[in-house]
Each structure stands twice: as structure tokens, then as C-alpha cells.
Amino acid sequence: MSTEKYRKIAADLEALLSRNNGPKRLPAQRQVMAEYQVSSRTVHKAFQLLKQRKVISTSPRGSVASRVQGAVHRCFIFTNSEPFADDALLQRLRQLAEKEKYEYVPVILNKDRTISFQELGCSRYDVGVFAYSSFRTVFLPELQKCQMPVVTANRLPPDIPVNWVDWNHLEIFDNIIGELLIRGARKIGFFSSANSDRADNTSMIAEDFIRAKRSYSLYNRQLDAFPVEKYGDVKAYVEFLQQLKQQPDAVVVFGTDQYRLLTEELQLHGMEKLARRLFFWGTQQTVQPASACNAGFYSDSCYRQLAEKLWKLLKYSASHPDAPPCGLKQHCVVKYRIQFRKTRKLL
């Protein structure tokens, strides 16, 4: 038998999958062996050739079609707002998608933070990335119906069956708290945004902050008693601070709006000294408040590494549709404002 027999088998199977009403899954190898009267080695080589061409992908249930001839394979990138032109994360994701012949499709969620995956025509041959906390639990039914592999760029609770990659916040807070300690802070608070309409990881991040403080023996029962469900309520947090016997030496604030509103509210209540001791922790250097001298942010190289890990997990999910969801943490280096690096003590 010709050594090129496996190529004919591969071509026949690829044509079978590419038909409009063709099967979604390849027949078993024994069935192919019997039909073509060939050895298992020949069939194995045919399947390997299809896998190399990315026509099929393997799963515990067999070999399934991964790319259909003539079909458009898209990479949807979901964001809450118009991204910055120099966004390192989205730039790298676009490069990775286009390198593998995916059509890059950015999608900005509407004001209600909703989207119709059915109207977008999403299918299991497409892939999707939810960037910057754009994922919502209400998306799950439609995503499961269209079977599109997705991954989100923020940590999700374990009961939500979606792949995710996020920063190692415990590592980040260990770095930030260490820097604040060098500058004389001992009582350090934390304030963040919160949004109840999505799979929010605020409580998990707050837990990481407390754990990082405990590692430095800085846990403060009164200062750390602010309820997580009230994060985002600036007035409630200022009232909470006013009731404390001793004011914090510093407060780590996540979110541009929260930093600005908290600064204004503290000044309004005559707490200017504490307003100058807020530490802004941002996700993008470009969106930091200009007035925030005490500020840290993620470097562009960290964003590019995050994009590569997101893409790798996304491709794994597409190739293993029956695999359980996976969560990965990304190493991150925090950079600081030059003004902050120059100060030996907090203002």
C-alpha cells in the first residue's frame, strides 16, 4: 500500500467535516481502519496530519472539528469601555489572534453591561476573551448554548465554570504593603469599587489584602472591619473612618473614580491629611489620576505576559472542550510613580 494513503484518508475526513451537514466529530479510528482496509498506524498518521493542520482537536470523547474550511473564525474581545490606543494587553491579544488566522473582533458592552451572543453569531469555532472585569454571570446560559470557548481576565469564584487568568493579588499586596512600611505606615486600610451585577472578585481581593497584612503582623480589627458589600460607597467609607479612634497612616485605593471621589469626600470633611495619604493602585498607567503621587501600576511587560497566558489557556479550552475550567494566577511586578520612589516618608 502506498505510503501516501494516509494523506487521502486525511483529505476525505476533512471534506466530510467541511460539509454543511457534516458531522461535528470524526468516526472512531477502528471504523476508519475497517472502511479503508488500512493499519492503525496509517489511520493514526492521518489523524495527526489533521491535527497539525488544526482541522481537528482531541478531547477525552474523541477527535472533534476545530476549524471548518470556508468558515470565518473570530476572536471576540469584550471590554466595558473604549480601550486606550496603547493598551498593551489588547494589542498583544490582537497579535496572537491574527497570527493564528482569527478575525479580531472588539466588542464594547453597552451601558447595561449586556450583550447578545446570538446576535453576534458566536459559535464553538470562535473564541472569546473578557478583558478588565467585563464578564457577567448572566452571560453563562448563552455562552453554554453557543459553546464558544472563553476566558476572562479576572479571577472568578470556584462555582462559576469559566476559565480565568488574573494577577496574583497576594503577591501585589505584599509588594505594596512592604513599600508603605518603608515609608512609616503601620495602620493601612483598603478601599475598592464593587459591582453586584457581575461575578465580582472584590471580596477575594479584600481577603488577599488582609492575608498580606497578617503576614506583616499589621492586621487591625477596627480598621479592617469595613464590610465588603459596602465597597464602592465612598460616603459610607468616610463615615467609617471618622468613627475610628485612630486614623490610618495610609489607605490603598483601587479604581480611578474611587480615588478621586474619596479624595474629594475626605477634603469635604476636613480630613486633608488623610487625603494626601491615599495610595492609588491602578490597572493602567494611562488612567491614573495626575494628582496621585503615591501610586503603583502594572508594567506593559506584565500585560503582554498576561495576554500570552490568556491565549494559551483559551487555545487549550478550544482543544479540550470537555476539560474542567481552570484558574491561573499571573506573576506581576508593580511599578511606582517617580515621586513616590523619591519620598522616604508618606506626606
mmCIF file of C-alpha atoms in Angstrom:
data_model
loop_
_atom_site.group_PDB
_atom_site.id
_atom_site.type_symbol
_atom_site.label_atom_id
_atom_site.label_comp_id
_atom_site.label_asym_id
_atom_site.label_seq_id
_atom_site.Cartn_x
_atom_site.Cartn_y
_atom_site.Cartn_z
ATOM 1 C CA MET A 1 0.000 0.000 0.000
ATOM 2 C CA SER A 2 1.272 3.441 -0.847
ATOM 3 C CA THR A 3 2.821 5.386 1.987
ATOM 4 C CA GLU A 4 0.649 8.370 0.856
ATOM 5 C CA LYS A 5 -2.569 6.508 1.697
ATOM 6 C CA TYR A 6 -2.898 8.393 4.961
ATOM 7 C CA ARG A 7 -2.980 11.697 3.055
ATOM 8 C CA LYS A 8 -6.018 10.547 1.052
ATOM 9 C CA ILE A 9 -7.739 9.444 4.264
ATOM 10 C CA ALA A 10 -6.995 12.826 5.854
ATOM 11 C CA ALA A 11 -8.364 14.654 2.798
ATOM 12 C CA ASP A 12 -11.547 12.548 2.824
ATOM 13 C CA LEU A 13 -12.132 13.162 6.529
ATOM 14 C CA GLU A 14 -11.502 16.904 6.150
ATOM 15 C CA ALA A 15 -14.029 17.045 3.298
ATOM 16 C CA LEU A 16 -16.511 15.149 5.474
ATOM 17 C CA LEU A 17 -16.188 17.713 8.279
ATOM 18 C CA SER A 18 -16.425 20.679 5.912
ATOM 19 C CA ARG A 19 -19.834 19.726 4.532
ATOM 20 C CA ASN A 20 -22.750 21.886 5.610
ATOM 21 C CA ASN A 21 -24.497 18.970 7.300
ATOM 22 C CA GLY A 22 -21.345 17.084 8.101
ATOM 23 C CA PRO A 23 -20.605 15.514 11.489
ATOM 24 C CA LYS A 24 -19.031 17.543 14.290
ATOM 25 C CA ARG A 25 -16.887 14.604 15.372
ATOM 26 C CA LEU A 26 -14.659 12.167 13.461
ATOM 27 C CA PRO A 27 -15.550 8.484 13.387
ATOM 28 C CA ALA A 28 -13.594 6.136 15.625
ATOM 29 C CA GLN A 29 -10.198 5.029 14.326
ATOM 30 C CA ARG A 30 -11.306 1.377 14.166
ATOM 31 C CA GLN A 31 -14.187 2.386 11.914
ATOM 32 C CA VAL A 32 -11.790 4.224 9.566
ATOM 33 C CA MET A 33 -9.427 1.219 9.582
ATOM 34 C CA ALA A 34 -12.254 -1.096 8.502
ATOM 35 C CA GLU A 35 -13.556 1.281 5.817
ATOM 36 C CA TYR A 36 -10.180 1.858 4.150
ATOM 37 C CA GLN A 37 -8.679 -1.543 4.986
ATOM 38 C CA VAL A 38 -5.545 0.002 6.492
ATOM 39 C CA SER A 39 -3.500 -0.427 9.644
ATOM 40 C CA SER A 40 -3.920 1.575 12.828
ATOM 41 C CA ARG A 41 -0.584 3.265 12.115
ATOM 42 C CA THR A 42 -1.898 4.683 8.806
ATOM 43 C CA VAL A 43 -5.067 5.996 10.424
ATOM 44 C CA HIS A 44 -3.050 7.480 13.276
ATOM 45 C CA LYS A 45 -0.859 9.357 10.762
ATOM 46 C CA ALA A 46 -4.000 10.701 9.035
ATOM 47 C CA PHE A 47 -5.413 11.949 12.333
ATOM 48 C CA GLN A 48 -2.069 13.516 13.243
ATOM 49 C CA LEU A 49 -1.983 15.320 9.896
ATOM 50 C CA LEU A 50 -5.461 16.756 10.521
ATOM 51 C CA LYS A 51 -4.375 17.845 13.990
ATOM 52 C CA GLN A 52 -1.268 19.578 12.596
ATOM 53 C CA ARG A 53 -3.473 21.467 10.144
ATOM 54 C CA LYS A 54 -5.749 22.407 13.088
ATOM 55 C CA VAL A 55 -8.708 20.777 11.374
ATOM 56 C CA ILE A 56 -9.428 18.693 14.456
ATOM 57 C CA SER A 57 -8.622 18.790 18.139
ATOM 58 C CA THR A 58 -8.597 15.875 20.549
ATOM 59 C CA SER A 59 -10.718 15.503 23.665
ATOM 60 C CA PRO A 60 -11.482 12.628 26.079
ATOM 61 C CA ARG A 61 -14.522 11.815 23.894
ATOM 62 C CA GLY A 62 -12.649 11.648 20.613
ATOM 63 C CA SER A 63 -11.497 13.942 17.829
ATOM 64 C CA VAL A 64 -13.711 16.945 17.092
ATOM 65 C CA ALA A 65 -13.656 19.520 14.326
ATOM 66 C CA SER A 66 -11.787 22.632 15.403
ATOM 67 C CA ARG A 67 -11.755 24.675 12.183
ATOM 68 C CA VAL A 68 -14.136 24.281 9.272
ATOM 69 C CA GLN A 69 -12.984 25.101 5.737
ATOM 70 C CA GLY A 70 -14.530 28.276 4.381
ATOM 71 C CA ALA A 71 -15.805 29.402 7.792
ATOM 72 C CA VAL A 72 -14.731 32.633 9.477
ATOM 73 C CA HIS A 73 -13.089 32.027 12.850
ATOM 74 C CA ARG A 74 -13.300 35.050 15.087
ATOM 75 C CA CYS A 75 -11.691 36.140 18.324
ATOM 76 C CA PHE A 76 -14.127 38.322 20.279
ATOM 77 C CA ILE A 77 -12.562 40.718 22.798
ATOM 78 C CA PHE A 78 -15.146 42.053 25.258
ATOM 79 C CA THR A 79 -14.489 45.286 27.187
ATOM 80 C CA ASN A 80 -16.582 47.636 29.322
ATOM 81 C CA SER A 81 -15.446 50.775 27.511
ATOM 82 C CA GLU A 82 -13.410 52.025 24.572
ATOM 83 C CA PRO A 83 -9.844 50.735 25.137
ATOM 84 C CA PHE A 84 -6.813 53.000 25.019
ATOM 85 C CA ALA A 85 -4.844 53.020 21.767
ATOM 86 C CA ASP A 86 -1.688 51.877 23.570
ATOM 87 C CA ASP A 87 -3.369 49.143 25.621
ATOM 88 C CA ALA A 88 -0.604 46.517 25.944
ATOM 89 C CA LEU A 89 -2.977 43.669 26.857
ATOM 90 C CA LEU A 90 -5.336 44.111 23.893
ATOM 91 C CA GLN A 91 -2.502 44.831 21.463
ATOM 92 C CA ARG A 92 -0.819 41.536 22.327
ATOM 93 C CA LEU A 93 -4.105 39.609 22.181
ATOM 94 C CA ARG A 94 -4.721 41.004 18.712
ATOM 95 C CA GLN A 95 -1.262 39.941 17.545
ATOM 96 C CA LEU A 96 -1.765 36.403 18.880
ATOM 97 C CA ALA A 97 -5.228 36.088 17.328
ATOM 98 C CA GLU A 98 -4.191 37.336 13.889
ATOM 99 C CA LYS A 99 -1.087 35.141 13.936
ATOM 100 C CA GLU A 100 -3.377 32.097 14.140
ATOM 101 C CA LYS A 101 -5.692 33.430 11.392
ATOM 102 C CA TYR A 102 -8.529 34.563 13.680
ATOM 103 C CA GLU A 103 -10.524 37.646 12.775
ATOM 104 C CA TYR A 104 -10.089 40.078 15.673
ATOM 105 C CA VAL A 105 -13.492 41.465 16.749
ATOM 106 C CA PRO A 106 -13.561 44.022 19.614
ATOM 107 C CA VAL A 107 -16.948 44.290 21.370
ATOM 108 C CA ILE A 108 -17.786 47.092 23.801
ATOM 109 C CA LEU A 109 -20.575 46.232 26.231
ATOM 110 C CA ASN A 110 -23.491 48.656 26.342
ATOM 111 C CA LYS A 111 -24.383 50.825 29.343
ATOM 112 C CA ASP A 112 -26.313 47.938 30.905
ATOM 113 C CA ARG A 113 -23.187 45.773 30.598
ATOM 114 C CA THR A 114 -25.057 43.241 28.439
ATOM 115 C CA ILE A 115 -24.529 41.660 25.050
ATOM 116 C CA SER A 116 -26.367 39.175 22.827
ATOM 117 C CA PHE A 117 -24.032 36.377 21.776
ATOM 118 C CA GLN A 118 -26.768 35.074 19.494
ATOM 119 C CA GLU A 119 -26.851 38.341 17.552
ATOM 120 C CA LEU A 120 -23.061 38.238 17.250
ATOM 121 C CA GLY A 121 -23.380 34.772 15.751
ATOM 122 C CA CYS A 122 -20.937 33.216 18.232
ATOM 123 C CA SER A 123 -20.235 29.519 17.742
ATOM 124 C CA ARG A 124 -17.885 26.890 19.074
ATOM 125 C CA TYR A 125 -15.480 27.698 16.217
ATOM 126 C CA ASP A 126 -14.988 31.203 17.640
ATOM 127 C CA VAL A 127 -13.167 32.176 20.835
ATOM 128 C CA GLY A 128 -13.743 34.976 23.327
ATOM 129 C CA VAL A 129 -11.764 36.957 25.905
ATOM 130 C CA PHE A 130 -13.442 39.072 28.593
ATOM 131 C CA ALA A 131 -10.959 41.824 29.477
ATOM 132 C CA TYR A 132 -10.958 44.116 32.516
ATOM 133 C CA SER A 133 -13.778 42.598 34.578
ATOM 134 C CA SER A 134 -16.236 42.634 31.668
ATOM 135 C CA PHE A 135 -17.595 39.140 32.417
ATOM 136 C CA ARG A 136 -21.074 38.767 33.976
ATOM 137 C CA THR A 137 -22.725 35.639 35.347
ATOM 138 C CA VAL A 138 -25.826 36.406 33.243
ATOM 139 C CA PHE A 139 -23.724 35.561 30.166
ATOM 140 C CA LEU A 140 -23.397 31.900 31.141
ATOM 141 C CA PRO A 141 -26.617 30.448 29.622
ATOM 142 C CA GLU A 142 -25.966 31.943 26.170
ATOM 143 C CA LEU A 143 -22.276 31.021 26.257
ATOM 144 C CA GLN A 144 -23.106 27.428 27.129
ATOM 145 C CA LYS A 145 -25.670 27.345 24.326
ATOM 146 C CA CYS A 146 -23.282 28.583 21.628
ATOM 147 C CA GLN A 147 -20.389 26.508 23.094
ATOM 148 C CA MET A 148 -17.823 29.234 22.371
ATOM 149 C CA PRO A 149 -14.580 28.735 24.344
ATOM 150 C CA VAL A 150 -13.992 31.783 26.534
ATOM 151 C CA VAL A 151 -11.525 33.001 29.140
ATOM 152 C CA THR A 152 -11.783 36.006 31.428
ATOM 153 C CA ALA A 153 -9.000 38.316 32.591
ATOM 154 C CA ASN A 154 -10.121 38.490 36.200
ATOM 155 C CA ARG A 155 -10.440 35.911 38.927
ATOM 156 C CA LEU A 156 -13.799 34.181 39.320
ATOM 157 C CA PRO A 157 -15.312 32.283 42.257
ATOM 158 C CA PRO A 158 -14.849 28.486 42.008
ATOM 159 C CA ASP A 159 -18.564 27.852 41.390
ATOM 160 C CA ILE A 160 -18.504 29.706 38.035
ATOM 161 C CA PRO A 161 -17.463 27.280 35.242
ATOM 162 C CA VAL A 162 -15.294 29.656 33.207
ATOM 163 C CA ASN A 163 -11.528 29.696 32.589
ATOM 164 C CA TRP A 164 -9.716 32.716 34.018
ATOM 165 C CA VAL A 165 -6.275 34.263 34.391
ATOM 166 C CA ASP A 166 -5.667 37.076 36.871
ATOM 167 C CA TRP A 167 -2.900 38.861 38.736
ATOM 168 C CA ASN A 168 -1.566 37.279 41.891
ATOM 169 C CA HIS A 169 -3.036 39.922 44.204
ATOM 170 C CA LEU A 170 -1.497 38.425 47.331
ATOM 171 C CA GLU A 171 1.910 38.952 45.730
ATOM 172 C CA ILE A 172 0.972 42.503 44.643
ATOM 173 C CA PHE A 173 -0.259 43.496 48.104
ATOM 174 C CA ASP A 174 2.834 42.035 49.727
ATOM 175 C CA ASN A 175 4.871 44.348 47.496
ATOM 176 C CA ILE A 176 2.720 47.437 48.118
ATOM 177 C CA ILE A 177 2.453 46.977 51.869
ATOM 178 C CA GLY A 178 6.206 46.478 52.046
ATOM 179 C CA GLU A 179 6.730 49.805 50.250
ATOM 180 C CA LEU A 180 4.308 51.594 52.593
ATOM 181 C CA LEU A 181 6.070 50.105 55.623
ATOM 182 C CA ILE A 182 9.371 51.542 54.421
ATOM 183 C CA ARG A 183 7.724 54.973 54.460
ATOM 184 C CA GLY A 184 6.470 54.635 58.018
ATOM 185 C CA ALA A 185 2.893 53.331 57.550
ATOM 186 C CA ARG A 186 1.654 50.838 60.139
ATOM 187 C CA LYS A 187 -2.133 51.215 60.034
ATOM 188 C CA ILE A 188 -3.076 50.539 56.401
ATOM 189 C CA GLY A 189 -6.638 50.452 55.075
ATOM 190 C CA PHE A 190 -8.117 49.214 51.805
ATOM 191 C CA PHE A 191 -10.949 50.544 49.624
ATOM 192 C CA SER A 192 -12.171 49.313 46.254
ATOM 193 C CA SER A 193 -15.057 49.518 43.829
ATOM 194 C CA ALA A 194 -17.857 46.963 43.826
ATOM 195 C CA ASN A 195 -20.497 45.972 41.325
ATOM 196 C CA SER A 196 -23.189 43.460 42.253
ATOM 197 C CA ASP A 197 -24.316 42.719 38.669
ATOM 198 C CA ARG A 198 -21.225 40.730 37.721
ATOM 199 C CA ALA A 199 -19.101 37.896 39.068
ATOM 200 C CA ASP A 200 -17.246 40.261 41.336
ATOM 201 C CA ASN A 201 -13.898 39.271 42.814
ATOM 202 C CA THR A 202 -13.810 42.221 45.244
ATOM 203 C CA SER A 203 -14.287 40.008 48.300
ATOM 204 C CA MET A 204 -11.483 37.676 47.202
ATOM 205 C CA ILE A 205 -9.147 40.634 46.596
ATOM 206 C CA ALA A 206 -10.033 42.084 50.018
ATOM 207 C CA GLU A 207 -9.245 38.715 51.597
ATOM 208 C CA ASP A 208 -5.845 38.723 49.888
ATOM 209 C CA PHE A 209 -5.188 42.216 51.273
ATOM 210 C CA ILE A 210 -5.965 41.055 54.814
ATOM 211 C CA ARG A 211 -3.759 37.992 54.358
ATOM 212 C CA ALA A 212 -0.883 40.172 53.167
ATOM 213 C CA LYS A 213 -1.324 42.428 56.197
ATOM 214 C CA ARG A 214 -1.339 39.423 58.525
ATOM 215 C CA SER A 215 1.983 38.286 57.072
ATOM 216 C CA TYR A 216 3.424 41.601 58.309
ATOM 217 C CA SER A 217 1.502 41.376 61.623
ATOM 218 C CA LEU A 218 -0.438 44.503 60.637
ATOM 219 C CA TYR A 219 -3.982 43.195 60.983
ATOM 220 C CA ASN A 220 -6.142 45.842 62.672
ATOM 221 C CA ARG A 221 -9.520 44.619 63.891
ATOM 222 C CA GLN A 222 -11.168 48.042 63.783
ATOM 223 C CA LEU A 223 -9.641 49.298 60.528
ATOM 224 C CA ASP A 224 -10.316 46.026 58.704
ATOM 225 C CA ALA A 225 -13.929 45.759 59.861
ATOM 226 C CA PHE A 226 -15.431 47.729 56.956
ATOM 227 C CA PRO A 227 -17.938 45.367 55.242
ATOM 228 C CA VAL A 228 -17.016 44.209 51.743
ATOM 229 C CA GLU A 229 -20.580 44.680 50.484
ATOM 230 C CA LYS A 230 -20.191 48.448 51.054
ATOM 231 C CA TYR A 231 -17.109 48.794 48.874
ATOM 232 C CA GLY A 232 -17.795 51.462 46.285
ATOM 233 C CA ASP A 233 -19.809 53.576 48.739
ATOM 234 C CA VAL A 234 -17.402 56.472 49.315
ATOM 235 C CA LYS A 235 -19.579 58.291 51.862
ATOM 236 C CA ALA A 236 -20.042 55.138 53.936
ATOM 237 C CA TYR A 237 -16.269 54.594 53.996
ATOM 238 C CA VAL A 238 -15.530 58.183 55.087
ATOM 239 C CA GLU A 239 -18.120 57.858 57.872
ATOM 240 C CA PHE A 240 -16.443 54.610 58.890
ATOM 241 C CA LEU A 241 -13.036 56.331 59.040
ATOM 242 C CA GLN A 242 -14.425 59.186 61.134
ATOM 243 C CA GLN A 243 -15.610 56.729 63.795
ATOM 244 C CA LEU A 244 -12.151 55.199 64.242
ATOM 245 C CA LYS A 245 -10.183 56.121 67.362
ATOM 246 C CA GLN A 246 -7.008 56.420 65.276
ATOM 247 C CA GLN A 247 -6.849 57.395 61.616
ATOM 248 C CA PRO A 248 -4.939 55.090 59.238
ATOM 249 C CA ASP A 249 -1.442 56.013 58.099
ATOM 250 C CA ALA A 250 -2.393 55.103 54.530
ATOM 251 C CA VAL A 251 -5.331 53.735 52.542
ATOM 252 C CA VAL A 252 -4.775 51.647 49.411
ATOM 253 C CA VAL A 253 -7.449 52.582 46.840
ATOM 254 C CA PHE A 254 -8.264 50.594 43.713
ATOM 255 C CA GLY A 255 -10.056 52.425 40.893
ATOM 256 C CA THR A 256 -9.681 55.857 39.339
ATOM 257 C CA ASP A 257 -13.183 57.060 40.247
ATOM 258 C CA GLN A 258 -12.886 55.739 43.800
ATOM 259 C CA TYR A 259 -9.587 57.571 44.295
ATOM 260 C CA ARG A 260 -10.974 60.870 43.012
ATOM 261 C CA LEU A 261 -14.279 60.655 44.911
ATOM 262 C CA LEU A 262 -12.630 59.526 48.135
ATOM 263 C CA THR A 263 -10.116 62.385 47.946
ATOM 264 C CA GLU A 264 -12.914 64.917 47.468
ATOM 265 C CA GLU A 265 -15.041 63.444 50.269
ATOM 266 C CA LEU A 266 -12.142 63.426 52.749
ATOM 267 C CA GLN A 267 -11.335 67.056 51.951
ATOM 268 C CA LEU A 268 -15.006 67.950 52.341
ATOM 269 C CA HIS A 269 -14.932 66.535 55.884
ATOM 270 C CA GLY A 270 -11.715 68.327 56.843
ATOM 271 C CA MET A 271 -9.518 65.218 56.554
ATOM 272 C CA GLU A 272 -6.939 66.695 54.164
ATOM 273 C CA LYS A 273 -4.044 64.939 55.866
ATOM 274 C CA LEU A 274 -5.529 61.511 55.201
ATOM 275 C CA ALA A 275 -6.476 62.572 51.652
ATOM 276 C CA ARG A 276 -2.760 63.089 50.972
ATOM 277 C CA ARG A 277 -2.012 59.608 52.311
ATOM 278 C CA LEU A 278 -4.187 57.718 49.861
ATOM 279 C CA PHE A 279 -2.231 55.233 47.765
ATOM 280 C CA PHE A 280 -3.643 54.741 44.272
ATOM 281 C CA TRP A 281 -3.314 51.234 42.910
ATOM 282 C CA GLY A 282 -4.180 51.276 39.191
ATOM 283 C CA THR A 283 -4.564 48.837 36.353
ATOM 284 C CA GLN A 284 -3.182 51.179 33.684
ATOM 285 C CA GLN A 285 -0.537 53.839 33.894
ATOM 286 C CA THR A 286 -2.539 55.940 31.421
ATOM 287 C CA VAL A 287 -5.656 56.189 33.612
ATOM 288 C CA GLN A 288 -4.028 57.167 36.880
ATOM 289 C CA PRO A 289 -5.121 60.469 38.384
ATOM 290 C CA ALA A 290 -2.486 63.109 37.687
ATOM 291 C CA SER A 291 -2.624 64.223 41.326
ATOM 292 C CA ALA A 292 -1.765 60.763 42.681
ATOM 293 C CA CYS A 293 1.896 60.969 43.712
ATOM 294 C CA ASN A 294 1.510 57.835 45.820
ATOM 295 C CA ALA A 295 0.671 55.404 43.045
ATOM 296 C CA GLY A 296 1.584 51.975 41.705
ATOM 297 C CA PHE A 297 0.649 50.307 38.419
ATOM 298 C CA TYR A 298 1.287 47.235 36.306
ATOM 299 C CA SER A 299 4.027 47.398 33.693
ATOM 300 C CA ASP A 300 3.336 46.837 29.982
ATOM 301 C CA SER A 301 5.513 43.721 30.002
ATOM 302 C CA CYS A 302 3.231 42.220 32.662
ATOM 303 C CA TYR A 303 0.215 42.919 30.462
ATOM 304 C CA ARG A 304 1.848 41.221 27.496
ATOM 305 C CA GLN A 305 2.646 38.166 29.622
ATOM 306 C CA LEU A 306 -0.942 38.128 30.881
ATOM 307 C CA ALA A 307 -2.210 38.200 27.274
ATOM 308 C CA GLU A 308 0.006 35.255 26.329
ATOM 309 C CA LYS A 309 -1.212 33.198 29.275
ATOM 310 C CA LEU A 310 -4.837 34.084 28.437
ATOM 311 C CA TRP A 311 -4.349 32.976 24.840
ATOM 312 C CA LYS A 312 -2.628 29.749 25.823
ATOM 313 C CA LEU A 313 -5.474 28.839 28.188
ATOM 314 C CA LEU A 314 -8.036 29.833 25.548
ATOM 315 C CA LYS A 315 -6.455 27.558 22.944
ATOM 316 C CA TYR A 316 -6.311 24.714 25.464
ATOM 317 C CA SER A 317 -10.002 25.214 26.211
ATOM 318 C CA ALA A 318 -10.837 25.138 22.483
ATOM 319 C CA SER A 319 -8.832 21.920 22.026
ATOM 320 C CA HIS A 320 -10.261 20.259 25.153
ATOM 321 C CA PRO A 321 -13.969 21.186 25.258
ATOM 322 C CA ASP A 322 -14.738 18.606 27.949
ATOM 323 C CA ALA A 323 -11.953 19.652 30.316
ATOM 324 C CA PRO A 324 -12.975 21.270 33.633
ATOM 325 C CA PRO A 325 -12.491 25.064 33.923
ATOM 326 C CA CYS A 326 -9.082 26.238 35.037
ATOM 327 C CA GLY A 327 -7.912 29.278 37.013
ATOM 328 C CA LEU A 328 -4.368 30.634 36.733
ATOM 329 C CA LYS A 329 -2.562 33.421 38.575
ATOM 330 C CA GLN A 330 -0.110 35.662 36.753
ATOM 331 C CA HIS A 331 3.097 36.993 38.296
ATOM 332 C CA CYS A 332 3.153 40.785 38.298
ATOM 333 C CA VAL A 333 5.720 43.458 39.046
ATOM 334 C CA VAL A 334 4.311 46.712 40.459
ATOM 335 C CA LYS A 335 5.912 49.929 39.239
ATOM 336 C CA TYR A 336 5.672 53.140 41.246
ATOM 337 C CA ARG A 337 5.403 56.818 40.433
ATOM 338 C CA ILE A 338 8.774 58.526 40.417
ATOM 339 C CA GLN A 339 7.525 60.997 43.045
ATOM 340 C CA PHE A 340 6.644 58.106 45.349
ATOM 341 C CA ARG A 341 10.015 56.459 44.882
ATOM 342 C CA LYS A 342 11.740 59.706 45.855
ATOM 343 C CA THR A 343 9.859 60.085 49.144
ATOM 344 C CA ARG A 344 11.171 58.461 52.279
ATOM 345 C CA LYS A 345 8.006 59.108 54.270
ATOM 346 C CA LEU A 346 4.342 59.462 53.444
ATOM 347 C CA LEU A 347 3.029 63.040 53.164
#
